[in-house]
PDB file of C-alpha atoms in Angstrom:
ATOM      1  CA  UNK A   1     -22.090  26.760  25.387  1.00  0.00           C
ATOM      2  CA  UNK A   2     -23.628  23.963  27.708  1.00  0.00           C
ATOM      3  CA  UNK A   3     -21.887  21.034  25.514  1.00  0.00           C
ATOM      4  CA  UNK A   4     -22.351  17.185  26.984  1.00  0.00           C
ATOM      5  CA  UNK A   5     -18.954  15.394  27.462  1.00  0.00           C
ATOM      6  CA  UNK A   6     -20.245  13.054  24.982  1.00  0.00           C
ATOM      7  CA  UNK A   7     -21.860  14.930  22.187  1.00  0.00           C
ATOM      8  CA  UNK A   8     -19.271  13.684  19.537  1.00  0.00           C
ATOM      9  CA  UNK A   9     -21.229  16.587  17.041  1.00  0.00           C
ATOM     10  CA  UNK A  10     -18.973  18.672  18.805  1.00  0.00           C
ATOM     11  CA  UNK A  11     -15.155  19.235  17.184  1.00  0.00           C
ATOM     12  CA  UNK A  12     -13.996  19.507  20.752  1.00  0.00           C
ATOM     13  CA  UNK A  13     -15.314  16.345  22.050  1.00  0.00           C
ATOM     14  CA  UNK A  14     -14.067  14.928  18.888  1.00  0.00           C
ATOM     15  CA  UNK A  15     -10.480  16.273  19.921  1.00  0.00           C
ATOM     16  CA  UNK A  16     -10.708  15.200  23.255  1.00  0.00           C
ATOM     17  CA  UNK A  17     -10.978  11.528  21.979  1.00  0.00           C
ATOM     18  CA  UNK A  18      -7.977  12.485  19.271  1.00  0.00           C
ATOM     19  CA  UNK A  19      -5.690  13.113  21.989  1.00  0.00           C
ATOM     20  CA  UNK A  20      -6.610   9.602  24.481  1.00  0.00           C
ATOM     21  CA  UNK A  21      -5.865   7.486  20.770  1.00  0.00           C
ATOM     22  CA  UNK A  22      -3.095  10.034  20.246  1.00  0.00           C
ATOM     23  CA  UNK A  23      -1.608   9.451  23.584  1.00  0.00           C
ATOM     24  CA  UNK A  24      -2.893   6.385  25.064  1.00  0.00           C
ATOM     25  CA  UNK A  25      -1.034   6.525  28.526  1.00  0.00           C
ATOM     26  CA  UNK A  26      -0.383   8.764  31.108  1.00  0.00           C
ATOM     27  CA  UNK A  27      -3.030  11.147  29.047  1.00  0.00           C
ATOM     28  CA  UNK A  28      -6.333  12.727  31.057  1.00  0.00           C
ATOM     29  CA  UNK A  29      -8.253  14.740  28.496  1.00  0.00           C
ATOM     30  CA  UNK A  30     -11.607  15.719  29.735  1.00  0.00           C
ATOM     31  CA  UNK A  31     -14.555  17.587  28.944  1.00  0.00           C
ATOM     32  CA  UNK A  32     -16.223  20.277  30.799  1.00  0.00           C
ATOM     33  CA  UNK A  33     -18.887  23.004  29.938  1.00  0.00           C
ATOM     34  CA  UNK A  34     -17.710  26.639  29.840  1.00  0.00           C
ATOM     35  CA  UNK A  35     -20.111  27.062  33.189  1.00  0.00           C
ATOM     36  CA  UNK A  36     -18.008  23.838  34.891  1.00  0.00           C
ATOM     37  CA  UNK A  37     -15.019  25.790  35.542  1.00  0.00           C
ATOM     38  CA  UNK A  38     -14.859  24.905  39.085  1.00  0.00           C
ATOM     39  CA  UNK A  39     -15.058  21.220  38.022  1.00  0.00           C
ATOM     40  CA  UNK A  40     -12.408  21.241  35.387  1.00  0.00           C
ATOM     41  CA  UNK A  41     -10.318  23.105  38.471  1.00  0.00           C
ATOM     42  CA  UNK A  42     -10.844  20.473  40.835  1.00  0.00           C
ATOM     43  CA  UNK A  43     -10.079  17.938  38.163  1.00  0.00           C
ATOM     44  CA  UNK A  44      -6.892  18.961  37.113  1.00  0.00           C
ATOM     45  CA  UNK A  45      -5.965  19.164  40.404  1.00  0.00           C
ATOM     46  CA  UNK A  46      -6.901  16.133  41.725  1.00  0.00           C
ATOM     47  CA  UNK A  47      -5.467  14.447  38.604  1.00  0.00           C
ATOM     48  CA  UNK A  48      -1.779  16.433  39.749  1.00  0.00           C
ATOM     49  CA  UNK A  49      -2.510  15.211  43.527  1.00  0.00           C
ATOM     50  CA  UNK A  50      -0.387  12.008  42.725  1.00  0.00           C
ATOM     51  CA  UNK A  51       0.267  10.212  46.314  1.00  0.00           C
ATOM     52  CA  UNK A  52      -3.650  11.422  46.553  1.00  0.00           C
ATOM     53  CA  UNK A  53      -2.953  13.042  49.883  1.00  0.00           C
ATOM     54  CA  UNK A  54      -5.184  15.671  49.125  1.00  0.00           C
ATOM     55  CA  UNK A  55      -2.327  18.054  49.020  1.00  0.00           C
ATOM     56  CA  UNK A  56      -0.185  19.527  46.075  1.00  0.00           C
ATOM     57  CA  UNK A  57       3.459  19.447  47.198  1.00  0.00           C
ATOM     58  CA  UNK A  58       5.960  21.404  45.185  1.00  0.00           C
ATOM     59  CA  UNK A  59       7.121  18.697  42.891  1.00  0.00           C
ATOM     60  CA  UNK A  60       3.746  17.538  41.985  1.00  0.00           C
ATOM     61  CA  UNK A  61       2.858  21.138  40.664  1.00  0.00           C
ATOM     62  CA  UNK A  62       6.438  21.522  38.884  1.00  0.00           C
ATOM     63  CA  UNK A  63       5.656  18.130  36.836  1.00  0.00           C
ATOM     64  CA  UNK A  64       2.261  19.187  35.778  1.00  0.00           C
ATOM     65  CA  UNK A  65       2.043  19.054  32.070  1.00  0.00           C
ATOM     66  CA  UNK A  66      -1.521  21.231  31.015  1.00  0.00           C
ATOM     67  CA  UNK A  67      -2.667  22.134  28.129  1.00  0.00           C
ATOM     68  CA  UNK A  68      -6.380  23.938  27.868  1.00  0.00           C
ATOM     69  CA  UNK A  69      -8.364  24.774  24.884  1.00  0.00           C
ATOM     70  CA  UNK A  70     -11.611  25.620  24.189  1.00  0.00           C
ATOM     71  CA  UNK A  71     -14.135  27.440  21.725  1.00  0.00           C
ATOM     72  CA  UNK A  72     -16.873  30.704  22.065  1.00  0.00           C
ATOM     73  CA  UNK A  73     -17.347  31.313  25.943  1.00  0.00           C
ATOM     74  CA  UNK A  74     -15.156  27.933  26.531  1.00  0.00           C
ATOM     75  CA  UNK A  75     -12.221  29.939  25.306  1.00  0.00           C
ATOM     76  CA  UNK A  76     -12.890  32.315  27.838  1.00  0.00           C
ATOM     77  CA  UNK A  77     -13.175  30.218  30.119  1.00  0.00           C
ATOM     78  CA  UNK A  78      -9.820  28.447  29.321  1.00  0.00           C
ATOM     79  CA  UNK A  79      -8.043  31.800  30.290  1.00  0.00           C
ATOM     80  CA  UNK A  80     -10.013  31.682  33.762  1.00  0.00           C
ATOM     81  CA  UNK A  81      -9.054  28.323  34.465  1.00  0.00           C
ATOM     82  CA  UNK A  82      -5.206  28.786  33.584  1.00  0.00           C
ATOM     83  CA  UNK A  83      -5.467  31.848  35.504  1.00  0.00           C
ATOM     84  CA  UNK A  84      -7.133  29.642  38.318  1.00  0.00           C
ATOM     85  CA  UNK A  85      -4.052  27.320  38.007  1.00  0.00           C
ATOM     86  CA  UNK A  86      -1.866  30.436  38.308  1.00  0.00           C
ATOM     87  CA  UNK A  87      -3.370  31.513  41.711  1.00  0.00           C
ATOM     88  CA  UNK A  88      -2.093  27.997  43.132  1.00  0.00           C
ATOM     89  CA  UNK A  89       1.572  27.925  41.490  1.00  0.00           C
ATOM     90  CA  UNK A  90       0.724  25.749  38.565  1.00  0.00           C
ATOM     91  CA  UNK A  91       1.908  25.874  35.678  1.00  0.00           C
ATOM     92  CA  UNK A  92       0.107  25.748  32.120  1.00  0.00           C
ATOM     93  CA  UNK A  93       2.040  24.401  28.520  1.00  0.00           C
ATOM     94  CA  UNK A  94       0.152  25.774  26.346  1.00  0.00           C
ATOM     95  CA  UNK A  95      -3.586  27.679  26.184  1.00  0.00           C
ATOM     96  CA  UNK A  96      -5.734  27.221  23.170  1.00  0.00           C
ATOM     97  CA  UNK A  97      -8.582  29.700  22.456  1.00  0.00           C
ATOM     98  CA  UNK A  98     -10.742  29.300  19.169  1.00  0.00           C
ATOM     99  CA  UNK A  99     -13.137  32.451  18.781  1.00  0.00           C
ATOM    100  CA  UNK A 100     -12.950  33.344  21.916  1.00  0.00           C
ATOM    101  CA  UNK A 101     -16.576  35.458  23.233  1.00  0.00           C
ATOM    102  CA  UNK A 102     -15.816  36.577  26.956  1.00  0.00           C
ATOM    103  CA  UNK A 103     -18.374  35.813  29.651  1.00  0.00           C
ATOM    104  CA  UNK A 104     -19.603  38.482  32.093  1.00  0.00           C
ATOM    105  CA  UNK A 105     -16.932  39.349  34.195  1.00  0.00           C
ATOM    106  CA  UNK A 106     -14.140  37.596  32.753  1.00  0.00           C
ATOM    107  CA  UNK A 107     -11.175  38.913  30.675  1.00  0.00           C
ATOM    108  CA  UNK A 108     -10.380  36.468  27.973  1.00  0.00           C
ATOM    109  CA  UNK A 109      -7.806  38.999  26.264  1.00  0.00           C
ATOM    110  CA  UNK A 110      -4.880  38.871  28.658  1.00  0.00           C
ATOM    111  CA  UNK A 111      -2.856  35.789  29.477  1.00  0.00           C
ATOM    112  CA  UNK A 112      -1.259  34.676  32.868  1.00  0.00           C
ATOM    113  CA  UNK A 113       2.452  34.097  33.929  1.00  0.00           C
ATOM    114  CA  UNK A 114       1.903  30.777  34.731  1.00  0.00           C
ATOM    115  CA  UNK A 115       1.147  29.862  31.001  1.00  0.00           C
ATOM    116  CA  UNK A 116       4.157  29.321  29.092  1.00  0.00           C
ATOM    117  CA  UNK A 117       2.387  29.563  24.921  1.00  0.00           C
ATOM    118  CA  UNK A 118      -0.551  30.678  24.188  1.00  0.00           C
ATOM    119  CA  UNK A 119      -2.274  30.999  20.948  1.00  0.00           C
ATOM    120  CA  UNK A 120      -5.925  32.167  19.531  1.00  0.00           C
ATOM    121  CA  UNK A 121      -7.991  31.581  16.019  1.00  0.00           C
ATOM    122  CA  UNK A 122     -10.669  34.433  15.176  1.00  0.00           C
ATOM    123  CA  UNK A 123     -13.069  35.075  12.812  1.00  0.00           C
ATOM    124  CA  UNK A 124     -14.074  38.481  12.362  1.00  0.00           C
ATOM    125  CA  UNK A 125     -17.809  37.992  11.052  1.00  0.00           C
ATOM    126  CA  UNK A 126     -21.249  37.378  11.840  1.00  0.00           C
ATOM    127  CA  UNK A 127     -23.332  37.940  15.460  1.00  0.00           C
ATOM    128  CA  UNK A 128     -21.002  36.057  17.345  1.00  0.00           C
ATOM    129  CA  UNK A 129     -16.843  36.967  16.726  1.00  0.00           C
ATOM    130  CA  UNK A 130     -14.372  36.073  18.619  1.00  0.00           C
ATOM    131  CA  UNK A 131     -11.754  38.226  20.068  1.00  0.00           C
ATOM    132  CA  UNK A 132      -9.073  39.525  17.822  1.00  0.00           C
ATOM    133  CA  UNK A 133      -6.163  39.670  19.527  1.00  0.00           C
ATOM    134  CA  UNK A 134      -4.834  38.473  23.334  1.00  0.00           C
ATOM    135  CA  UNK A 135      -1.512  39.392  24.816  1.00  0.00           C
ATOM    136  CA  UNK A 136       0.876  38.463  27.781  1.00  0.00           C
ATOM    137  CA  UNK A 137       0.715  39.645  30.931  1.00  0.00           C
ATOM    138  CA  UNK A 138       4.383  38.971  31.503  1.00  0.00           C
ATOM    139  CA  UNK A 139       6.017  38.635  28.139  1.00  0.00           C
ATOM    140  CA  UNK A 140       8.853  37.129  29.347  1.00  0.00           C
ATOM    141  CA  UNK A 141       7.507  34.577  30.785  1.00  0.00           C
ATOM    142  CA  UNK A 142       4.284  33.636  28.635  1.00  0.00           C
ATOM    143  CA  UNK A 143       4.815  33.705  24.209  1.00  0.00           C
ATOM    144  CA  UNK A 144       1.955  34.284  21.914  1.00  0.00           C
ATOM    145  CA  UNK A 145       2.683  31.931  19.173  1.00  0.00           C
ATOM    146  CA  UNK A 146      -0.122  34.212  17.336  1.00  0.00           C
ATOM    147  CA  UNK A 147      -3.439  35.479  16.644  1.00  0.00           C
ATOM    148  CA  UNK A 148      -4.806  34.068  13.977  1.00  0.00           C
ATOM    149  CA  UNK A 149      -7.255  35.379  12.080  1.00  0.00           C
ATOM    150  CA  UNK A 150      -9.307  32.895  10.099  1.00  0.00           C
ATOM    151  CA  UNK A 151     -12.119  33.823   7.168  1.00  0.00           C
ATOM    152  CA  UNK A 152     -15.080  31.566   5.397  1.00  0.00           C
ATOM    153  CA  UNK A 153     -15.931  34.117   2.334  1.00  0.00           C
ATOM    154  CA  UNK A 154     -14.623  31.633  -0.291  1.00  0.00           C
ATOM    155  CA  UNK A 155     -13.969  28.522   2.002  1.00  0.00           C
ATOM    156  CA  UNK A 156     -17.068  26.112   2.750  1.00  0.00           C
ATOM    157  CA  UNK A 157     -16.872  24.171   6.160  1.00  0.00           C
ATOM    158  CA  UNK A 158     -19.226  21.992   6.731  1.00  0.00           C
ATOM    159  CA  UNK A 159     -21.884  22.921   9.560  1.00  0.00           C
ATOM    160  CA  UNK A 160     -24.106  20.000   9.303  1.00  0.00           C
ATOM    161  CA  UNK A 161     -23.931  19.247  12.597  1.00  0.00           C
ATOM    162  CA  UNK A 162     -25.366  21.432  13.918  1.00  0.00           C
ATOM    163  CA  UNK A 163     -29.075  22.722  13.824  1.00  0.00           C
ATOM    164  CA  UNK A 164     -30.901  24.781  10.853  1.00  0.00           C
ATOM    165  CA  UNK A 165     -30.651  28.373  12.757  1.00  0.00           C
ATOM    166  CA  UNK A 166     -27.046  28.185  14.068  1.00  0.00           C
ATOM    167  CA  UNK A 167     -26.239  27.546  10.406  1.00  0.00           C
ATOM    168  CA  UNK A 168     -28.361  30.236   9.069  1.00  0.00           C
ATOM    169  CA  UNK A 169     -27.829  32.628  12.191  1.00  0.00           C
ATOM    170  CA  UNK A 170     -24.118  32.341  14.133  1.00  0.00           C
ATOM    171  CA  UNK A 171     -22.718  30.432  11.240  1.00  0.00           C
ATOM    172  CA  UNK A 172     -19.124  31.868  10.679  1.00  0.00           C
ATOM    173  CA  UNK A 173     -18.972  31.565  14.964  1.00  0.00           C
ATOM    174  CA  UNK A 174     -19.417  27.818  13.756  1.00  0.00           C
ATOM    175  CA  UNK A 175     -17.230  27.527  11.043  1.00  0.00           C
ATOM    176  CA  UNK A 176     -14.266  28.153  12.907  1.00  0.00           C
ATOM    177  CA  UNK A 177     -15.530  25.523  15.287  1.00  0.00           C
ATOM    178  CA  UNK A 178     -15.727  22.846  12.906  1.00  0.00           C
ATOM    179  CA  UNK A 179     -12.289  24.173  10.563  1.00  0.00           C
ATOM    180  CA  UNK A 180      -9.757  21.193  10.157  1.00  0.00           C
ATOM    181  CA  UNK A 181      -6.945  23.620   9.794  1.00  0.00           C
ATOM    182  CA  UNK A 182      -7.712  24.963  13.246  1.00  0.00           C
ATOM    183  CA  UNK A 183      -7.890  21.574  15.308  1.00  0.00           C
ATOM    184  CA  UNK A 184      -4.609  20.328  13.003  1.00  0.00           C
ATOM    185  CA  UNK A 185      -2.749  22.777  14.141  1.00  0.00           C
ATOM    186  CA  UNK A 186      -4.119  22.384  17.400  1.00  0.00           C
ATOM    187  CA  UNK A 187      -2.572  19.196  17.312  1.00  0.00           C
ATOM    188  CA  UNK A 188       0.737  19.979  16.356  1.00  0.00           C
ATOM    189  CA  UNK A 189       1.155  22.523  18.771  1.00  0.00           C
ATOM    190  CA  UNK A 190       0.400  20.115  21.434  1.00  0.00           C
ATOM    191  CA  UNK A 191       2.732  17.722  19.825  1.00  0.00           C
ATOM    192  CA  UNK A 192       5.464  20.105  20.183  1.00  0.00           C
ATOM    193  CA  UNK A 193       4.335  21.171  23.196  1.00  0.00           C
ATOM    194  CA  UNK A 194       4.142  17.233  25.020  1.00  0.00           C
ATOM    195  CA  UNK A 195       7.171  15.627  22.707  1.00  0.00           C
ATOM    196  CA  UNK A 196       9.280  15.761  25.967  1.00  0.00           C
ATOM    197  CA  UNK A 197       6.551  15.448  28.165  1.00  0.00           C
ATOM    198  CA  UNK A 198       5.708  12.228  30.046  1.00  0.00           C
ATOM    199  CA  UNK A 199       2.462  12.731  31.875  1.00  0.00           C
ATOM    200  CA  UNK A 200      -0.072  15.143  30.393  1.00  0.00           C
ATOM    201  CA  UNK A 201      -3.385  16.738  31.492  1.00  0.00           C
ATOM    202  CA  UNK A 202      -5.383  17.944  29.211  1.00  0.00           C
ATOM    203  CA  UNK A 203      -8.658  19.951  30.265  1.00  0.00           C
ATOM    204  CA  UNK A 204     -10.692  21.493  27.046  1.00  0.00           C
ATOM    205  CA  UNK A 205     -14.040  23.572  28.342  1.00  0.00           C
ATOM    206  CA  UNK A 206     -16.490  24.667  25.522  1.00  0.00           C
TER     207      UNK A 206
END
């Protein structure tokens, strides 16, 4: 949950550096702590605050091209921050939530108007599982491409990265993490997502 910007044992952080190779210009992808959520805000926006006058005119909010994902209470946190966005007439692409755990006082479950897709990997095991199923607070507005339920019984991922008790403890929470299939289609999405895109922001929060 408290995850340096530059731990590369971290699949996120990993993806992060994916998408700067992936798209090398015009691309911003940062990352940010699930308890940073006020710093990924005033990231995003600043990075949106082209002329950098310090204030977000119409067209600069129209153009924004987000995408936010994140795992455990980052994935939570992801549905704050595009909910954040919301409040200030932004507009999200696309909302990525892998095993999502919800913080006190947050509701990771139910997804803003302002996000156009949304989608969510679970695992339904162990002391740590992530929610099973989110929906759209405006269906017409905001698609769940799905909820995807993901299982480890007879598929080995490899944890190594992490230390001895996570593995032994929280390690299905972990699995998912660390899951190739996830973070490929991760990428996909957000290569059908950006394919018409020409500027991107891309904010993950762990």
């Amino acid at each position: 949950g408290f995850v340096r910007r530059d731990d590369a044992n971290h699949p996120e952080v990993q993806f992060a550096a994916y998408l700067r190779e992936r798209y090398p210009s015009g691309v911003h992808a940062e990352v940010f702590a699930n308890h940073e959520g006020q710093k990924a805000l005033r990231n995003v926006l600043s990075l949106l605050d082209t002329d950098g006058d310090g204030v977000l005119t119409a067209m600069e909010k129209e153009q924004a091209s987000v995408i936010v994902y994140g795992h455990s209470w980052g994935a939570s946190q992801t549905v704050t921050l595009a909910r954040e966005l919301g409040r200030q007439g932004i507009p999200v692409l696309l909302t990525i939530q892998v095993d999502s755990i919800a913080k006190p006082g947050q509701k990771d479950s139910t997804i803003s108007p302002n996000v156009a897709s949304a989608i969510n990997f679970y695992q339904p095991r162990g002391l740590l599982h992530g929610r099973s199923t989110i929906v759209a607070a405006d269906p017409a507005r905001t698609k769940i491409l799905g909820n995807f339920r993901m299982t480890y019984k007879d598929r080995r991922i490899n944890c190594d990265n992490y230390r001895w008790f996570v593995r032994v403890f929280n390690k299905p929470h972990h699995e998912i993490e660390n899951d190739p299939r996830v973070w490929d289609q991760a990428a996909s999405l957000i290569d059908s997502e950006l394919s018409s895109a020409s500027t991107i922001q891309a904010s993950v929060l762990k």
